Amino acid sequence: MSQAEKLPPHDPSGLVLRTVEMHAGGEPLRVVPPWGGLAPLATPGLSLLERRRLLLTSPELDAARRLLMHEPRGHRDMYGALLVPSELPEADVGAIFVHNQGASAMCGHAVLCLARFVLDYGLRRGAPSPAAPSGEASVTIHCPCGPVAAFASWDGRRSGTRARFHSVPAFAAATDVSIDVPGYGKVVVDVGYGGAFYAFLSADQLGLDVSSSKIQDLVDAASAVTEAVKAQFKVHHPLIEDVAFIYGTILTDGKDEFSEEPTSNICVFADAQVDRSPTGSGVTARIALQYHKGLIQLNQTRTFRSSSTGSLFTGKAIKESKCGDHNAVIVEVAGESFYTGTSTFTFEEEDPLKYGFFLKFTRPCVQGCRQTIQFVSKMV
């Protein structure tokens, strides 16, 4: 073993986790490949949803999630994808998406990254053609919300940065729902599903501007909306009960009618986590809402800008579909993804913070209150 490959002193019976680092639109993705060190998640005979439930209920696996996501190895806005076997014969890999609070149902920016990763690391069940005539190759990612077809630029040797995916059936769960948000008053939200459920509203309903207001003010407001929607509106998925929860709130500039000009938004999800990208599953849900309202037609491409980084995704409804009794659409989301490096993570048993921590900034009330800082750390 060379000096470069030698691991630092670490617990010999503990985890050694290997990852590939990527991002799409500025939103990080820490990929744990099948050989990355999370063998319990690869237990034979489990469905993808059972693997996700195992992650959420196992203290050991939750510790691994926190080790990867939280400081000092990550940060409160880190995001990850744990690659696991899929029970679907058409799927190349299964993916469990993790964040600061737990595990999500879908992640579009992650799929844009994984489309490249599956090709470059030889995980496609059928090898892609040496040089695809279309200039791209397809993969299927089994997500908790269902199988997602993804496509990446491919020259026969390596992938290019451009990628796109076709969503699971996306639909408007509810429109024009009146919600009482403590500290902000009554607002009107739409609830859309794009593999995950989001509440949508224009930031000006909260006295904010999605592009010019302070990020912390936007995060505080969006988090308050999420909690209020959870308390006052019950989401339901007709086919997959595991995904029936409000994942977050997306504040927009209110420009929902079709236009060639970009529309801006910011997504706040999980425990006040901020998406740096325009949010792939959020773009999917927002397109579904716009189509439902007659504001956009099939194959009209819209551009979505992240108000936090300025990064861009495009989205369009490509065909009508159904999800149970819901009229739905399949949405194509496109963007760029990039590799940023690789990592190997270990811990020492004596380390009191070995499983990670994050600093949580909270404001007890909207105005006139001193900001407090909560140190959040959980040990196994």
CSV table of C-alpha atoms in Angstrom, one decimal, residues 37-360:
chain,number,residue,atom,x,y,z
A,37,GLY,CA,-18.8,0.6,2.7
A,38,LEU,CA,-22.6,0.5,3.6
A,39,ALA,CA,-23.0,-3.3,3.2
A,40,PRO,CA,-26.1,-3.5,5.5
A,41,LEU,CA,-28.1,-1.6,2.9
A,42,ALA,CA,-27.3,-4.2,0.3
A,43,THR,CA,-28.9,-7.0,2.2
A,44,PRO,CA,-30.4,-9.4,-0.4
A,45,GLY,CA,-34.2,-9.7,-0.9
A,46,LEU,CA,-35.2,-6.2,0.2
A,47,SER,CA,-37.2,-3.8,-1.9
A,48,LEU,CA,-35.9,-0.2,-2.3
A,49,LEU,CA,-38.6,1.1,0.0
A,50,GLU,CA,-37.7,-1.5,2.6
A,51,ARG,CA,-34.0,-0.4,2.3
A,52,ARG,CA,-35.1,3.2,2.9
A,53,ARG,CA,-37.1,2.2,6.0
A,54,LEU,CA,-34.1,0.3,7.2
A,55,LEU,CA,-31.9,3.4,6.9
A,56,LEU,CA,-34.5,5.4,8.8
A,57,THR,CA,-34.9,2.9,11.7
A,58,SER,CA,-31.4,1.5,12.1
A,59,PRO,CA,-29.2,3.4,14.6
A,60,GLU,CA,-26.1,2.2,12.9
A,61,LEU,CA,-27.2,3.3,9.4
A,62,ASP,CA,-28.5,6.6,10.7
A,63,ALA,CA,-25.1,7.2,12.3
A,64,ALA,CA,-23.5,6.6,8.9
A,65,ARG,CA,-25.9,9.1,7.3
A,66,ARG,CA,-25.1,11.7,9.9
A,67,LEU,CA,-21.3,11.0,9.6
A,68,LEU,CA,-21.6,11.7,5.9
A,69,MET,CA,-24.0,14.6,6.0
A,70,HIS,CA,-23.2,16.6,9.1
A,71,GLU,CA,-20.1,18.5,10.2
A,72,PRO,CA,-17.1,18.1,10.4
A,73,ARG,CA,-17.2,15.9,7.2
A,74,GLY,CA,-20.2,17.7,5.7
A,75,HIS,CA,-22.4,20.6,6.6
A,76,ARG,CA,-26.1,21.2,7.4
A,77,ASP,CA,-26.9,21.6,3.6
A,78,MET,CA,-25.0,18.5,2.4
A,79,TYR,CA,-26.9,16.0,0.2
A,80,GLY,CA,-26.1,12.4,-0.6
A,81,ALA,CA,-27.1,9.4,-2.6
A,82,LEU,CA,-26.6,5.8,-1.3
A,83,LEU,CA,-26.6,3.4,-4.2
A,84,VAL,CA,-28.2,0.0,-3.5
A,85,PRO,CA,-29.6,-3.0,-5.5
A,86,SER,CA,-33.0,-2.6,-7.1
A,87,GLU,CA,-35.7,-5.3,-7.4
A,88,LEU,CA,-36.7,-3.8,-10.7
A,89,PRO,CA,-35.2,-5.7,-13.7
A,90,GLU,CA,-35.2,-2.5,-15.8
A,91,ALA,CA,-33.3,-0.5,-13.2
A,92,ASP,CA,-29.5,-0.1,-13.3
A,93,VAL,CA,-29.2,1.0,-9.7
A,94,GLY,CA,-31.4,1.9,-6.7
A,95,ALA,CA,-30.8,5.2,-5.0
A,96,ILE,CA,-31.7,6.3,-1.4
A,97,PHE,CA,-31.4,10.1,-1.1
A,98,VAL,CA,-30.2,11.5,2.2
A,99,HIS,CA,-30.0,14.9,3.8
A,100,ASN,CA,-29.6,16.7,7.2
A,101,GLN,CA,-32.8,15.2,8.6
A,102,GLY,CA,-33.3,11.8,7.0
A,103,ALA,CA,-34.2,10.5,3.5
A,104,SER,CA,-36.3,11.9,0.7
A,105,ALA,CA,-38.5,10.4,-1.9
A,106,MET,CA,-36.9,11.9,-5.0
A,107,CYS,CA,-34.0,14.2,-6.0
A,108,GLY,CA,-33.7,15.6,-9.5
A,109,HIS,CA,-30.3,17.2,-9.1
A,110,ALA,CA,-29.0,13.8,-7.8
A,111,VAL,CA,-30.5,12.0,-10.8
A,112,LEU,CA,-28.7,14.5,-13.2
A,113,CYS,CA,-25.5,13.5,-11.4
A,114,LEU,CA,-26.2,9.8,-11.2
A,115,ALA,CA,-26.9,9.6,-15.0
A,116,ARG,CA,-23.3,10.4,-15.5
A,117,PHE,CA,-22.0,8.3,-12.6
A,118,VAL,CA,-23.7,5.1,-13.7
A,119,LEU,CA,-22.2,5.4,-17.1
A,120,ASP,CA,-18.7,6.4,-16.0
A,121,TYR,CA,-18.4,3.7,-13.3
A,122,GLY,CA,-19.8,0.9,-15.5
A,123,LEU,CA,-23.0,0.3,-13.5
A,124,ARG,CA,-25.3,0.1,-16.4
A,125,ARG,CA,-26.9,-3.4,-16.7
A,126,GLY,CA,-26.5,-3.3,-20.5
A,127,ALA,CA,-23.3,-1.7,-21.5
A,128,PRO,CA,-24.0,1.6,-23.4
A,129,SER,CA,-23.0,1.7,-27.1
A,130,PRO,CA,-19.4,2.7,-27.8
A,131,ALA,CA,-20.7,5.9,-29.3
A,132,ALA,CA,-24.5,6.4,-29.1
A,133,PRO,CA,-25.9,7.8,-32.4
A,134,SER,CA,-27.9,10.4,-30.4
A,135,GLY,CA,-24.8,11.6,-28.5
A,136,GLU,CA,-26.2,10.4,-25.2
A,137,ALA,CA,-26.9,7.1,-23.4
A,138,SER,CA,-29.8,6.2,-21.1
A,139,VAL,CA,-29.9,4.8,-17.6
A,140,THR,CA,-32.7,3.9,-15.2
A,141,ILE,CA,-32.4,5.1,-11.6
A,142,HIS,CA,-34.8,3.4,-9.2
A,143,CYS,CA,-35.8,6.1,-6.8
A,144,PRO,CA,-38.2,5.7,-3.8
A,145,CYS,CA,-40.9,7.4,-5.9
A,146,GLY,CA,-40.4,5.0,-8.7
A,147,PRO,CA,-38.1,4.3,-11.7
A,148,VAL,CA,-36.7,7.4,-13.5
A,149,ALA,CA,-35.3,7.3,-17.0
A,150,ALA,CA,-32.2,9.5,-17.2
A,151,PHE,CA,-29.9,10.5,-20.1
A,152,ALA,CA,-26.4,11.8,-20.2
A,153,SER,CA,-24.0,12.9,-23.0
A,154,TRP,CA,-21.8,9.9,-24.0
A,155,ASP,CA,-19.0,9.6,-26.4
A,156,GLY,CA,-18.3,5.9,-25.8
A,157,ARG,CA,-15.6,6.5,-23.2
A,158,ARG,CA,-16.9,9.1,-20.7
A,159,SER,CA,-20.0,11.1,-20.0
A,160,GLY,CA,-20.4,14.8,-20.7
A,161,THR,CA,-21.8,17.4,-18.4
A,162,ARG,CA,-25.3,17.6,-19.9
A,163,ALA,CA,-28.0,15.3,-18.5
A,164,ARG,CA,-31.7,15.1,-18.4
A,165,PHE,CA,-34.4,12.9,-16.9
A,166,HIS,CA,-38.1,12.0,-17.4
A,167,SER,CA,-40.0,12.2,-14.1
A,168,VAL,CA,-42.5,9.8,-12.6
A,169,PRO,CA,-46.1,11.0,-13.1
A,170,ALA,CA,-46.3,14.5,-11.6
A,171,PHE,CA,-49.5,16.2,-10.5
A,172,ALA,CA,-51.2,19.0,-8.8
A,173,ALA,CA,-52.2,17.8,-5.4
A,174,ALA,CA,-54.2,20.9,-4.5
A,175,THR,CA,-54.4,24.5,-5.6
A,176,ASP,CA,-55.3,27.8,-3.9
A,177,VAL,CA,-55.2,26.3,-0.4
A,178,SER,CA,-55.5,28.9,2.4
A,179,ILE,CA,-53.0,28.4,5.2
A,180,ASP,CA,-52.5,30.3,8.4
A,181,VAL,CA,-48.8,30.7,9.0
A,182,PRO,CA,-47.9,31.9,12.5
A,183,GLY,CA,-46.0,35.2,12.4
A,184,TYR,CA,-46.9,35.8,8.7
A,185,GLY,CA,-50.7,35.5,8.5
A,186,LYS,CA,-52.8,33.8,5.9
A,187,VAL,CA,-51.2,32.8,2.6
A,188,VAL,CA,-52.5,30.9,-0.4
A,189,VAL,CA,-50.4,27.9,-1.5
A,190,ASP,CA,-50.4,25.3,-4.2
A,191,VAL,CA,-49.2,21.7,-3.4
A,192,GLY,CA,-47.5,19.9,-6.2
A,193,TYR,CA,-46.0,16.4,-6.6
A,194,GLY,CA,-42.9,15.8,-8.7
A,195,GLY,CA,-41.6,12.7,-6.9
A,196,ALA,CA,-41.9,14.6,-3.6
A,197,PHE,CA,-44.6,16.9,-2.4
A,198,TYR,CA,-43.9,20.7,-2.1
A,199,ALA,CA,-45.8,23.7,-1.1
A,200,PHE,CA,-45.5,26.6,-3.6
A,201,LEU,CA,-46.2,30.3,-3.1
A,202,SER,CA,-44.8,33.6,-4.3
A,203,ALA,CA,-42.4,35.2,-1.8
A,204,ASP,CA,-44.3,38.5,-2.0
A,205,GLN,CA,-47.1,36.9,0.0
A,206,LEU,CA,-44.7,36.8,2.9
A,207,GLY,CA,-43.4,40.3,2.3
A,208,LEU,CA,-40.2,39.1,0.7
A,209,ASP,CA,-38.5,39.0,-2.7
A,210,VAL,CA,-37.1,35.7,-3.8
A,211,SER,CA,-34.1,37.3,-5.5
A,212,SER,CA,-33.2,40.2,-3.2
A,213,SER,CA,-34.3,39.3,0.3
A,214,LYS,CA,-31.8,37.8,2.8
A,215,ILE,CA,-31.4,34.1,2.5
A,216,GLN,CA,-32.1,33.6,6.2
A,217,ASP,CA,-35.3,35.6,6.0
A,218,LEU,CA,-36.4,33.4,3.1
A,219,VAL,CA,-35.4,30.2,5.0
A,220,ASP,CA,-37.3,31.3,8.1
A,221,ALA,CA,-40.5,32.1,6.1
A,222,ALA,CA,-40.4,28.9,4.0
A,223,SER,CA,-39.8,26.8,7.0
A,224,ALA,CA,-42.8,28.4,8.8
A,225,VAL,CA,-44.9,27.7,5.7
A,226,THR,CA,-43.8,24.0,5.6
A,227,GLU,CA,-44.7,23.5,9.3
A,228,ALA,CA,-48.1,25.2,8.8
A,229,VAL,CA,-48.9,23.2,5.7
A,230,LYS,CA,-48.0,20.0,7.4
A,231,ALA,CA,-50.4,20.9,10.3
A,232,GLN,CA,-53.3,22.1,8.1
A,233,PHE,CA,-53.2,20.0,4.9
A,234,LYS,CA,-53.0,16.2,4.5
A,235,VAL,CA,-51.1,15.0,1.5
A,236,HIS,CA,-51.9,11.6,-0.1
A,237,HIS,CA,-50.2,9.6,-2.8
A,238,PRO,CA,-52.5,7.1,-4.5
A,239,LEU,CA,-49.8,4.4,-4.9
A,240,ILE,CA,-46.8,4.9,-2.5
A,241,GLU,CA,-47.7,5.8,1.0
A,242,ASP,CA,-44.0,6.2,2.0
A,243,VAL,CA,-43.8,9.4,-0.1
A,244,ALA,CA,-46.9,11.0,1.3
A,245,PHE,CA,-45.3,13.9,3.2
A,246,ILE,CA,-44.6,17.5,2.6
A,247,TYR,CA,-40.8,17.7,1.8
A,248,GLY,CA,-40.4,21.4,1.8
A,249,THR,CA,-41.6,24.8,0.5
A,250,ILE,CA,-40.5,26.5,-2.7
A,251,LEU,CA,-40.8,30.3,-2.8
A,252,THR,CA,-41.1,31.7,-6.3
A,253,ASP,CA,-41.1,35.1,-8.1
A,254,GLY,CA,-44.7,34.5,-9.0
A,255,LYS,CA,-44.0,34.2,-12.7
A,256,ASP,CA,-46.0,31.1,-13.5
A,257,GLU,CA,-47.3,31.9,-16.9
A,258,PHE,CA,-45.3,30.6,-19.8
A,259,SER,CA,-42.4,32.9,-20.8
A,260,GLU,CA,-39.1,32.6,-22.5
A,261,GLU,CA,-37.5,34.5,-19.6
A,262,PRO,CA,-36.3,32.5,-16.6
A,263,THR,CA,-38.4,32.3,-13.4
A,264,SER,CA,-36.6,32.2,-10.1
A,265,ASN,CA,-37.3,30.2,-7.0
A,266,ILE,CA,-35.6,28.9,-3.8
A,267,CYS,CA,-36.3,25.6,-2.2
A,268,VAL,CA,-36.1,25.0,1.5
A,269,PHE,CA,-36.6,21.4,2.6
A,270,ALA,CA,-35.9,18.9,5.4
A,271,ASP,CA,-34.7,20.8,8.5
A,272,ALA,CA,-34.4,24.3,6.9
A,273,GLN,CA,-31.9,23.0,4.3
A,274,VAL,CA,-31.4,25.2,1.3
A,275,ASP,CA,-31.1,23.8,-2.2
A,276,ARG,CA,-28.4,25.5,-4.2
A,277,SER,CA,-29.9,24.3,-7.5
A,278,PRO,CA,-33.3,25.2,-9.0
A,279,THR,CA,-34.4,21.8,-7.5
A,280,GLY,CA,-35.2,19.0,-10.0
A,281,SER,CA,-38.2,17.5,-8.3
A,282,GLY,CA,-39.4,21.0,-7.5
A,283,VAL,CA,-39.2,22.0,-11.2
A,284,THR,CA,-41.1,18.8,-12.0
A,285,ALA,CA,-43.9,19.7,-9.5
A,286,ARG,CA,-44.0,23.3,-10.6
A,287,ILE,CA,-44.4,22.3,-14.2
A,288,ALA,CA,-47.2,19.9,-13.3
A,289,LEU,CA,-49.0,22.8,-11.5
A,290,GLN,CA,-48.5,25.2,-14.4
A,291,TYR,CA,-49.8,22.5,-16.8
A,292,HIS,CA,-52.8,21.8,-14.5
A,293,LYS,CA,-53.7,25.5,-14.5
A,294,GLY,CA,-53.4,25.9,-18.3
A,295,LEU,CA,-50.4,28.2,-18.0
A,296,ILE,CA,-48.1,26.0,-20.0
A,297,GLN,CA,-48.6,23.5,-22.9
A,298,LEU,CA,-46.9,20.2,-23.7
A,299,ASN,CA,-43.3,20.7,-24.9
A,300,GLN,CA,-43.1,24.3,-24.0
A,301,THR,CA,-39.7,24.6,-22.3
A,302,ARG,CA,-39.3,26.9,-19.3
A,303,THR,CA,-36.1,27.9,-17.6
A,304,PHE,CA,-35.8,27.9,-13.8
A,305,ARG,CA,-33.2,29.9,-11.9
A,306,SER,CA,-32.0,29.2,-8.4
A,307,SER,CA,-32.1,32.5,-6.6
A,308,SER,CA,-29.3,31.4,-4.3
A,309,THR,CA,-26.7,30.6,-6.9
A,310,GLY,CA,-28.1,31.7,-10.3
A,311,SER,CA,-27.8,28.2,-11.7
A,312,LEU,CA,-30.3,27.0,-14.3
A,313,PHE,CA,-32.4,24.0,-15.0
A,314,THR,CA,-35.0,23.6,-17.8
A,315,GLY,CA,-38.3,21.8,-17.6
A,316,LYS,CA,-41.1,20.8,-19.9
A,317,ALA,CA,-44.2,18.6,-19.8
A,318,ILE,CA,-43.7,16.0,-22.5
A,319,LYS,CA,-46.8,13.9,-22.2
A,320,GLU,CA,-50.0,13.4,-20.2
A,321,SER,CA,-50.2,10.5,-17.7
A,322,LYS,CA,-52.1,9.3,-14.7
A,323,CYS,CA,-51.2,8.7,-11.1
A,324,GLY,CA,-54.1,6.8,-9.5
A,325,ASP,CA,-57.1,9.1,-10.1
A,326,HIS,CA,-54.9,12.2,-10.6
A,327,ASN,CA,-54.4,13.6,-14.1
A,328,ALA,CA,-50.6,13.8,-14.3
A,329,VAL,CA,-47.8,14.7,-16.7
A,330,ILE,CA,-44.3,13.3,-17.4
A,331,VAL,CA,-41.8,16.2,-17.1
A,332,GLU,CA,-38.4,16.4,-18.6
A,333,VAL,CA,-35.8,18.2,-16.5
A,334,ALA,CA,-32.4,19.1,-17.9
A,335,GLY,CA,-29.2,20.6,-16.5
A,336,GLU,CA,-25.5,20.1,-16.0
A,337,SER,CA,-23.7,18.0,-13.4
A,338,PHE,CA,-20.0,17.9,-12.5
A,339,TYR,CA,-17.5,15.7,-10.6
A,340,THR,CA,-15.6,17.5,-7.8
A,341,GLY,CA,-13.5,14.7,-6.3
A,342,THR,CA,-13.5,11.6,-4.1
A,343,SER,CA,-13.3,11.1,-0.4
A,344,THR,CA,-12.6,8.4,2.2
A,345,PHE,CA,-14.1,8.9,5.6
A,346,THR,CA,-13.2,7.2,8.9
A,347,PHE,CA,-13.6,7.9,12.6
A,348,GLU,CA,-11.7,7.3,15.9
A,349,GLU,CA,-13.7,5.7,18.7
A,350,GLU,CA,-12.5,8.3,21.2
A,351,ASP,CA,-14.0,11.1,19.1
A,352,PRO,CA,-17.1,12.5,21.0
A,353,LEU,CA,-18.3,14.0,17.7
A,354,LYS,CA,-17.5,11.0,15.5
A,355,TYR,CA,-21.1,10.7,14.1
A,356,GLY,CA,-21.3,14.4,13.3
A,357,PHE,CA,-23.2,17.5,14.4
A,358,PHE,CA,-24.7,20.6,12.8
A,359,LEU,CA,-25.3,24.1,14.0
A,360,LYS,CA,-28.9,25.1,13.8
